[in-house]
Structures are given as C-alpha cells and as structure tokens.
Amino acid sequence: MRELSGKVAVVTGAASGIGRALAVRLAAEGMTLMLADVDPGGLAETSMLAEASLAETGGLSEASPAPARRPRVLTQVTDVSDAAAVQHLSDRCFGELGAVHVLCNNAGVFQGGHMWTRTQEDFAWLLGVNLWGVLHGIRSFVPRMVEQDTEGHIVNTVSVAGLFATQGAGGYAVTKYAALAASQALAQDLAATGSKLRVTALCPGAVRTRIGDSARVRPDGPATARTQDERDMEEAIGRSAERGIEPSEVAELVVRAVREERFLVLTDPKYAERLRAHTETLLTGGLPGYQ
C-alpha cells in the first residue's frame, strides 16, 4: 500500500505505547481509525491525540472532504482475548466504515518469571492477549479484507522475544514465538491464494512503554504476592524500556514497512546480527544465549 490517505485502519492495544504511536502516525496519513483497548481512559486520550494529528493534516478541517467521507477517529473498548468482542469490533468496522485496509493486531502484555513458577492462569492470560488476540484479529477481519479485494496490510506486533527466548521471560516468549509463526503462515497463505493483502511481523526490542507494568490491565488484577523472579524480571524490563527508543520511531518503521511490503521489522540493527548468531548456535546444537 503506497497511499494510506482516506483508507481505514484498526489498532488494538491503542491506549498507550506503540498502539498510541501507531494511531497518531496513521492519523497523520489521513486515515480513518478504529481504536480498541481494554483501558477506556487511555483509549480516550489516544483518540484525542489522533484527532489532533488528523486536524494538523487537514483531515478535520472545513476544507476536507464532505463529512460522510472525512477521516475520523472511532473507539471501542475491546478485550482481544475474547473472540466475541473482536468479532463485534469487526462487525462495527465494516458496518460503519465499509472497509478495513490496515489491521494492527498490536495489543500485548508481559509477565516475567521462571517457567516453573508461572501458574495456569498466568499462561492463560499471556496466551489470551498475545496469541489469541492475533488469531481472533485474523479470523474476524482477514476474510472480509480478502473479500473486499483491495490492497491491504496486517501488522502483528510480535517482539524480539519471538526470535530469542531468554531466561526469566519464558511465558511471554512462548506467546511471541507463536505469534511470529501465525504471522509467517498468514503471509504465506495470502501469497499462495493470490491475495492483495500483505503482512508485517513487528519485532520491537526496548521501547519506552509500560509493558513491564502490564499487570495494571490484568482482568483478575495484579497478584498480591508475586514471586521474586517475577519482580526481578519485570524491574529489568522496566529499566530496559526506559533506555529504549520512542514508540513514535516504531510507528514510523511500521508505516515504511507497509509501503515497502516488508515482512520482518526489527527496531535495532543489532538484532539482525543477534539473529544470525542465534541461528548459527542452534545449527551447531548449542543453546543460544546460554552463558
């Protein structure tokens, strides 16, 4: 997709971080937005920022197209782990907006800790948002996007944790490896069937977001008694995020990837070298990252 102006984009996990940056950046392209998140307060803040971005581009000015065709920003509180909720989001998008051209399955949560200290509920939460959120997005939106037979793009926010499984973040890595596999399989399926749709797997590393504080949006609330390994890892993720790049930089990479039909997006050149070394270690039978 070269031309984004006048098209429709859906962004999940839009209340903060990368999702918020995507909303603002896509609005700057003159796109109509449907923003979704479980956090209504954060969602409202993002909506205001996106509308301001639209206004700066002239999308909301009196000189812009007639009101019925003028770019706008819509929101819907949505739990992406809930299939019915995502289907409702899709129904509203196609019902009110008529089409979807860019789908950003961006919602994600993090929890640290050793594999053997995570509970079934922990894994269910991580899988529900990070993997099932992507799968629900694919199942609810992609058939209609294929049917509309226009150029389009699906952006799945994965993580470098979908390339490198490290100690202290096993549960998170399980979900992200699966999300990367889903993205690659989706891209291959679309190509094999001659679809005009393309796919990007976004694999950010350290970004200045609140990913380390994901427990704030957990449906059953933050655990009152967290394990030491969980606290240690989440503090480490928080420190890493503070040193990371701005979400706006990630959003810029995404827009470029959509225009260039790039499948894998890494947010730091060093990850390419790390991936090469990671693969070479695996091919020798070694354990990548083991010290």
PDB file of C-alpha atoms in Angstrom, residues 34 72 74 87-100 141 144:
ATOM      1  CA  MET A  34     -10.938   2.414  14.808  1.00  0.00           C
ATOM      2  CA  ARG A  72     -12.443  10.321  11.704  1.00  0.00           C
ATOM      3  CA  LEU A  74     -13.705   5.905  16.488  1.00  0.00           C
ATOM      4  CA  GLN A  87     -15.940 -10.131  16.162  1.00  0.00           C
ATOM      5  CA  HIS A  88     -18.109  -7.270  17.413  1.00  0.00           C
ATOM      6  CA  LEU A  89     -15.257  -4.863  16.680  1.00  0.00           C
ATOM      7  CA  SER A  90     -15.006  -6.226  13.143  1.00  0.00           C
ATOM      8  CA  ASP A  91     -18.759  -6.044  12.616  1.00  0.00           C
ATOM      9  CA  ARG A  92     -18.781  -2.412  13.687  1.00  0.00           C
ATOM     10  CA  CYS A  93     -15.809  -1.517  11.481  1.00  0.00           C
ATOM     11  CA  PHE A  94     -17.242  -2.994   8.307  1.00  0.00           C
ATOM     12  CA  GLY A  95     -20.767  -1.894   9.187  1.00  0.00           C
ATOM     13  CA  GLU A  96     -19.943   1.756   9.895  1.00  0.00           C
ATOM     14  CA  LEU A  97     -16.797   2.289   7.846  1.00  0.00           C
ATOM     15  CA  GLY A  98     -17.391  -0.092   4.964  1.00  0.00           C
ATOM     16  CA  ALA A  99     -13.857  -1.498   4.765  1.00  0.00           C
ATOM     17  CA  VAL A 100     -10.603  -2.098   6.623  1.00  0.00           C
ATOM     18  CA  PHE A 141     -11.035  -9.305   9.907  1.00  0.00           C
ATOM     19  CA  ARG A 144     -13.618  -9.655   4.933  1.00  0.00           C
TER      20      ARG A 144
END
